Structures are given as C-alpha cells and as structure tokens.
C-alpha cells in the first residue's frame, strides 16, 4: 500500500500527518510512504529525518500520483482530490459535520474519504481517536496560553515581600480537553473548579482535585448520549446554568471554556454581562471559538479585550504545539492502518468494519455517511 503525506496548506496549520517515527512504523507494517518535501518543517520534523526513516521525498504532485491513501491533517483542496487515483482514500480531520460540498467533491473525484472526527467511541478505536488526542493537547495548551496572558502568577507564593494568592481557574466543559486543562491548571498551582452537563464528568473532575459546579437536576442526569457526548440542553436548564455560572465566574481569574455539542454551534455560556462582572486582568480562553464560541465576546484567532478582561479565541491550539500534536495524530493513523490493508499487506480497506463504517463519508463515487446522504 502506498501512502502519501503532504504539507498542509490551511493558514496557521503547522501539523503534519506523519512523523519520522510513524513512517518507520508504517513501513514496518508493509507500507511505502512518500512525503512532500518540507511537509514536517513547521512541526520540527526535517526532510532528512523522514528520509532516514525510509520515506521517499517528492514534490506535491509526485507524492499524490499513484497513492492508495492520502494521510492528511485537514481537508485537501480540490486540485489534490482530482490528482488522486480512483478509489484512493483520504484520511484526516475533514470537518465532516454538514460537509456536503466537500463530500460531493470527493465523490466526484472517486476518492473515498474517512473523517477521523467520526471515529466511533468504542474501546477498540480509542487509539485511533484523533479528536481525543488533539483535544487533550488543546486543554493543556489553553492553560499555558492563559498563564502567558495573565499578568499574575498561578501558584500561591509566600515570599519575604508578601504573599501572592493562587489564581482561581474555572473550566467549563470537562471532556477530554477540559480534564487536561484542569490537570494542567492544578499542576501550575491554581485553585480549580469545573462544570459540565454530563453527570459522568462529576467524578472525573473530583478525581483531579477540582471542585464540581453544576445544576444537577433531572435533565442533567440524562444529558449524555450513548456515544458519550453532551446533548443540547433546554432553555430552562440553560437559564439555571447561566445563573449559577454568573455568580461563580465573577470570582474567577482564569476561565477555560471547552463546551461542544457535535454538529451544533457551541453553547453560549458566558455573556457580555458576565465578562463585565470579572475583575480586570482576568483571562478567558475560549477553545470553542472555532465552533461559534462559548463566550459572547470571543473572536476567532484574536485576543479581544473588554473592560480589562482578555478573551482569547484560538481556533487551532494543537497547531501551537505541532511536534506533539503531529506525533499523536500520526500514531492514531498508524493504529488505523491495519484496517486499511488485507492479510497480504495490500491496500484493502475493511469496509465492513464498524470503525471504517463510522468514518466513511464517500465510497465509489457516492456519499454514504448517513449524516450527509439524507438517510439519517
Ligand atoms: P466534546 O469535545 O464534544 O465537548 C466538551 C465537553 O463540553 C463535554 O464534556 C460536554 O459534556 C461539555 N458540554 C457540552 N455542553 C455543555 C454545557 N452547556 N455546559 C457545560 N459543558 C458542556 O466532548 P469530548 O471531550 O470529546 O468527550 C466527551 C466524553 O466522551 C468524555 O467523557 C470522554 O471521556 C468520552 N470519550 C470516550 C472515548 C472512547 O470511549 N473511545 C473517546 C473520547 C472521549
């Protein structure tokens, strides 16, 4: 099986879908890998390292030509899709929610697209789950960004010149990113609290040494889908949640928001009035900024300021630690590889496997994912 890895073209995207280590693992498993020259540069992986790992270096056009599969971080452009051979796979973070146009472009190019966002949340697929691997690093990086923007220290410090109080950090949404944000803020010495609408989060938050804050009514007890994601909450719940959050947030120095509902705009959790109740110098990092934002005042890829409160809307935190995020994403792809080949090591995707079924947007010139093909 022949795998191509290209340089990413999206603005600000510094990750790469293979590392020298993952290339080694793929070759050991029987693949041939061609990497576009310079593809790993922004993630600190050199051409020489890819070559030493056994990859062939090539121009973009030459890398795509003849490839059975394109491993990518973000969606490839139309031209790249057209250059792929019929039946080739495109695998990456393809932003599949409502992506009818992209799926149609793949179908028209007779390219079979697998969206890593749709990796089923089953134990067997955990090691292939790129949303989790990237969210984990987002949660970590959000706290580091907060520490950078905050004009004070995180830990309590007792010095001869006086005592510095610890920062109070509040994490909204305690999924993969939120839990890592809690752990990171605790390591830096902050006093941490967190909220979520899924009851399962309560114990996880407590186990990390943070205080759990939430409206725990009957709706809360049923807020988790079978897939482990949050449901959209009712207006009545949102009003109760807003009241609780408003009083808590006014006492916080750092707020990290990570709340997401798959396929829907991010829930609005922080209003302008809530920001105005925070003290100047406080920092909000809105990880959901790319999905519409959890904070009314966040702007994608900007650090906004309102009444002295900084509100950062980074939409691609994993790209801010590209070496690690690329390493984990590349490992997710190595773990997926056995589902792309037959017993003889030849290119033969397991179309009957539930992991592939879950991820497949297109096959043989048609859109097949139920969320896009109208059969959902
Ligand atoms: P996510 O990124 O979709 O959302 C982030 C968090 O925001 C979630 O915890 C969600 O409950 C929360 N949220 C949504 N609306 C909210 C609101 N109004 N107020 C407060 N919080 C709100 O979720 P995620 O991080 O991908 O993970 C969700 C769950 O799935 C976690 O429990 C995680 O451990 C689990 N998971 C399981 C697997 C697996 O079994 N293979 C893989 C990954 C994650």
Coordinates of N, CA, C and O and ligand atoms in Angstrom, one line a residue, residues 120-123 126 129 132 172-177 195-198 204 227-230 233 241 258-262 267 269, ligand 1:
X120 N -15.6 5.9 15.9 CA -16.6 5.5 16.9 C -16.0 5.5 18.3 O -14.8 5.1 18.5
X121 N -16.8 5.9 19.3 CA -16.2 5.9 20.7 C -16.4 4.6 21.4 O -17.2 4.4 22.3
X122 N -15.6 3.6 20.8 CA -15.6 2.2 21.4 C -14.2 2.0 21.8 O -13.2 2.6 21.3
X123 N -14.0 1.1 22.8 CA -12.7 0.8 23.4 C -11.6 0.5 22.3 O -10.6 1.1 22.3
X126 N -10.1 3.6 20.5 CA -9.6 4.7 21.3 C -8.2 5.1 20.8 O -8.0 6.3 20.8
X129 N -8.4 7.6 17.9 CA -9.3 8.7 18.1 C -8.5 10.0 18.1 O -8.0 10.5 19.1
X132 N -9.8 13.0 20.3 CA -9.3 12.9 21.7 C -7.8 13.3 21.8 O -7.4 14.1 22.7
X172 N -14.9 25.2 31.9 CA -16.3 24.9 31.5 C -16.3 23.9 30.4 O -15.9 24.1 29.3
X173 N -16.9 22.7 30.8 CA -16.8 21.6 29.8 C -15.7 20.7 30.3 O -14.5 21.0 30.1
X174 N -16.0 19.5 30.9 CA -15.0 18.7 31.4 C -14.9 17.4 30.6 O -15.0 16.3 31.1
X175 N -14.7 17.5 29.3 CA -14.5 16.4 28.4 C -13.0 16.2 28.3 O -12.3 16.4 29.3
X176 N -12.5 15.7 27.2 CA -11.1 15.4 27.1 C -10.2 16.7 27.3 O -9.3 16.7 28.1
X177 N -10.6 17.7 26.6 CA -9.8 19.0 26.7 C -9.9 19.6 28.1 O -8.9 20.0 28.7
X195 N -17.2 22.7 35.4 CA -18.6 22.4 35.3 C -18.8 21.6 34.0 O -17.9 21.6 33.1
X196 N -19.9 20.8 33.9 CA -20.2 20.1 32.7 C -21.7 19.8 32.9 O -22.3 19.8 34.0
X197 N -22.3 19.4 31.8 CA -23.7 19.0 31.8 C -23.9 17.4 31.9 O -24.9 16.9 32.1
X198 N -22.8 16.7 31.7 CA -22.8 15.2 31.8 C -22.5 14.8 33.2 O -21.4 15.2 33.7
X204 N -15.0 12.5 37.5 CA -13.7 12.8 36.9 C -13.1 14.1 37.4 O -11.9 14.2 37.6
X227 N -23.2 7.8 22.8 CA -21.8 8.0 22.3 C -20.9 8.7 23.2 O -19.7 8.9 22.9
X228 N -21.4 9.1 24.4 CA -20.6 9.8 25.4 C -20.5 11.3 25.2 O -19.8 12.0 25.9
X229 N -21.3 11.8 24.3 CA -21.3 13.3 24.0 C -22.4 14.0 24.8 O -23.4 13.3 25.2
X230 N -22.3 15.3 24.9 CA -23.4 16.1 25.6 C -24.6 16.3 24.6 O -24.4 16.4 23.4
X233 N -29.0 21.3 25.7 CA -29.9 21.4 26.9 C -31.0 22.3 26.6 O -31.0 23.2 25.7
X241 N -28.4 27.3 34.5 CA -26.9 27.1 34.4 C -26.3 28.5 34.4 O -25.3 28.8 35.1
X258 N -14.6 24.9 27.0 CA -14.3 23.8 26.1 C -15.6 23.1 25.6 O -15.6 22.1 25.1
X259 N -16.8 23.8 26.0 CA -18.0 23.1 25.8 C -18.4 23.0 24.3 O -18.5 24.0 23.6
X260 N -18.7 21.7 23.9 CA -19.1 21.5 22.5 C -20.2 20.5 22.4 O -20.3 19.6 23.3
X261 N -21.0 20.6 21.4 CA -22.0 19.6 21.1 C -21.8 19.2 19.6 O -21.9 20.1 18.8
X262 N -21.5 18.0 19.4 CA -21.1 17.6 18.0 C -22.1 18.0 17.0 O -23.3 17.8 17.1
X267 N -22.4 25.8 22.8 CA -23.4 26.5 23.6 C -22.8 27.8 24.2 O -21.6 27.9 24.5
X269 N -22.1 30.2 26.9 CA -22.1 30.0 28.3 C -21.7 31.3 29.1 O -22.0 31.5 30.2
Ligands
LIG1 P1 -16.8 17.4 23.4 O1 -15.5 17.9 22.9 O2 -17.8 17.1 22.4 O3 -17.3 18.5 24.5 C1 -16.6 19.0 25.5 C2 -17.3 19.0 26.8 O4 -18.3 20.0 26.8 C3 -18.1 17.7 27.1 O5 -17.7 17.1 28.3 C4 -19.6 18.1 27.1 O6 -20.3 17.4 28.0 C5 -19.4 19.6 27.6 N1 -20.6 20.4 27.4 C6 -21.5 20.5 26.3 N2 -22.4 21.4 26.6 C7 -22.2 22.0 27.8 C8 -22.8 23.0 28.5 N3 -23.9 23.6 28.1 N4 -22.2 23.3 29.7 C9 -21.1 22.7 30.2 N5 -20.5 21.7 29.5 C10 -21.0 21.4 28.3 O7 -16.5 16.1 24.3 P2 -15.3 15.2 24.4 O8 -14.2 15.9 25.1 O9 -15.0 14.7 23.1 O10 -15.7 14.0 25.4 C11 -17.0 13.7 25.8 C12 -16.9 12.3 26.6 O11 -16.5 11.2 25.7 C13 -15.9 12.3 27.7 O12 -16.4 11.6 28.8 C14 -14.8 11.4 27.2 O13 -14.1 10.7 28.2 C15 -15.5 10.4 26.3 N6 -14.7 9.8 25.3 C16 -14.7 8.5 25.1 C17 -13.9 7.9 24.1 C18 -14.0 6.4 23.8 O14 -14.6 5.7 24.6 N7 -13.4 5.9 22.8 C19 -13.1 8.6 23.3 C20 -13.1 10.0 23.5 C21 -13.9 10.6 24.5

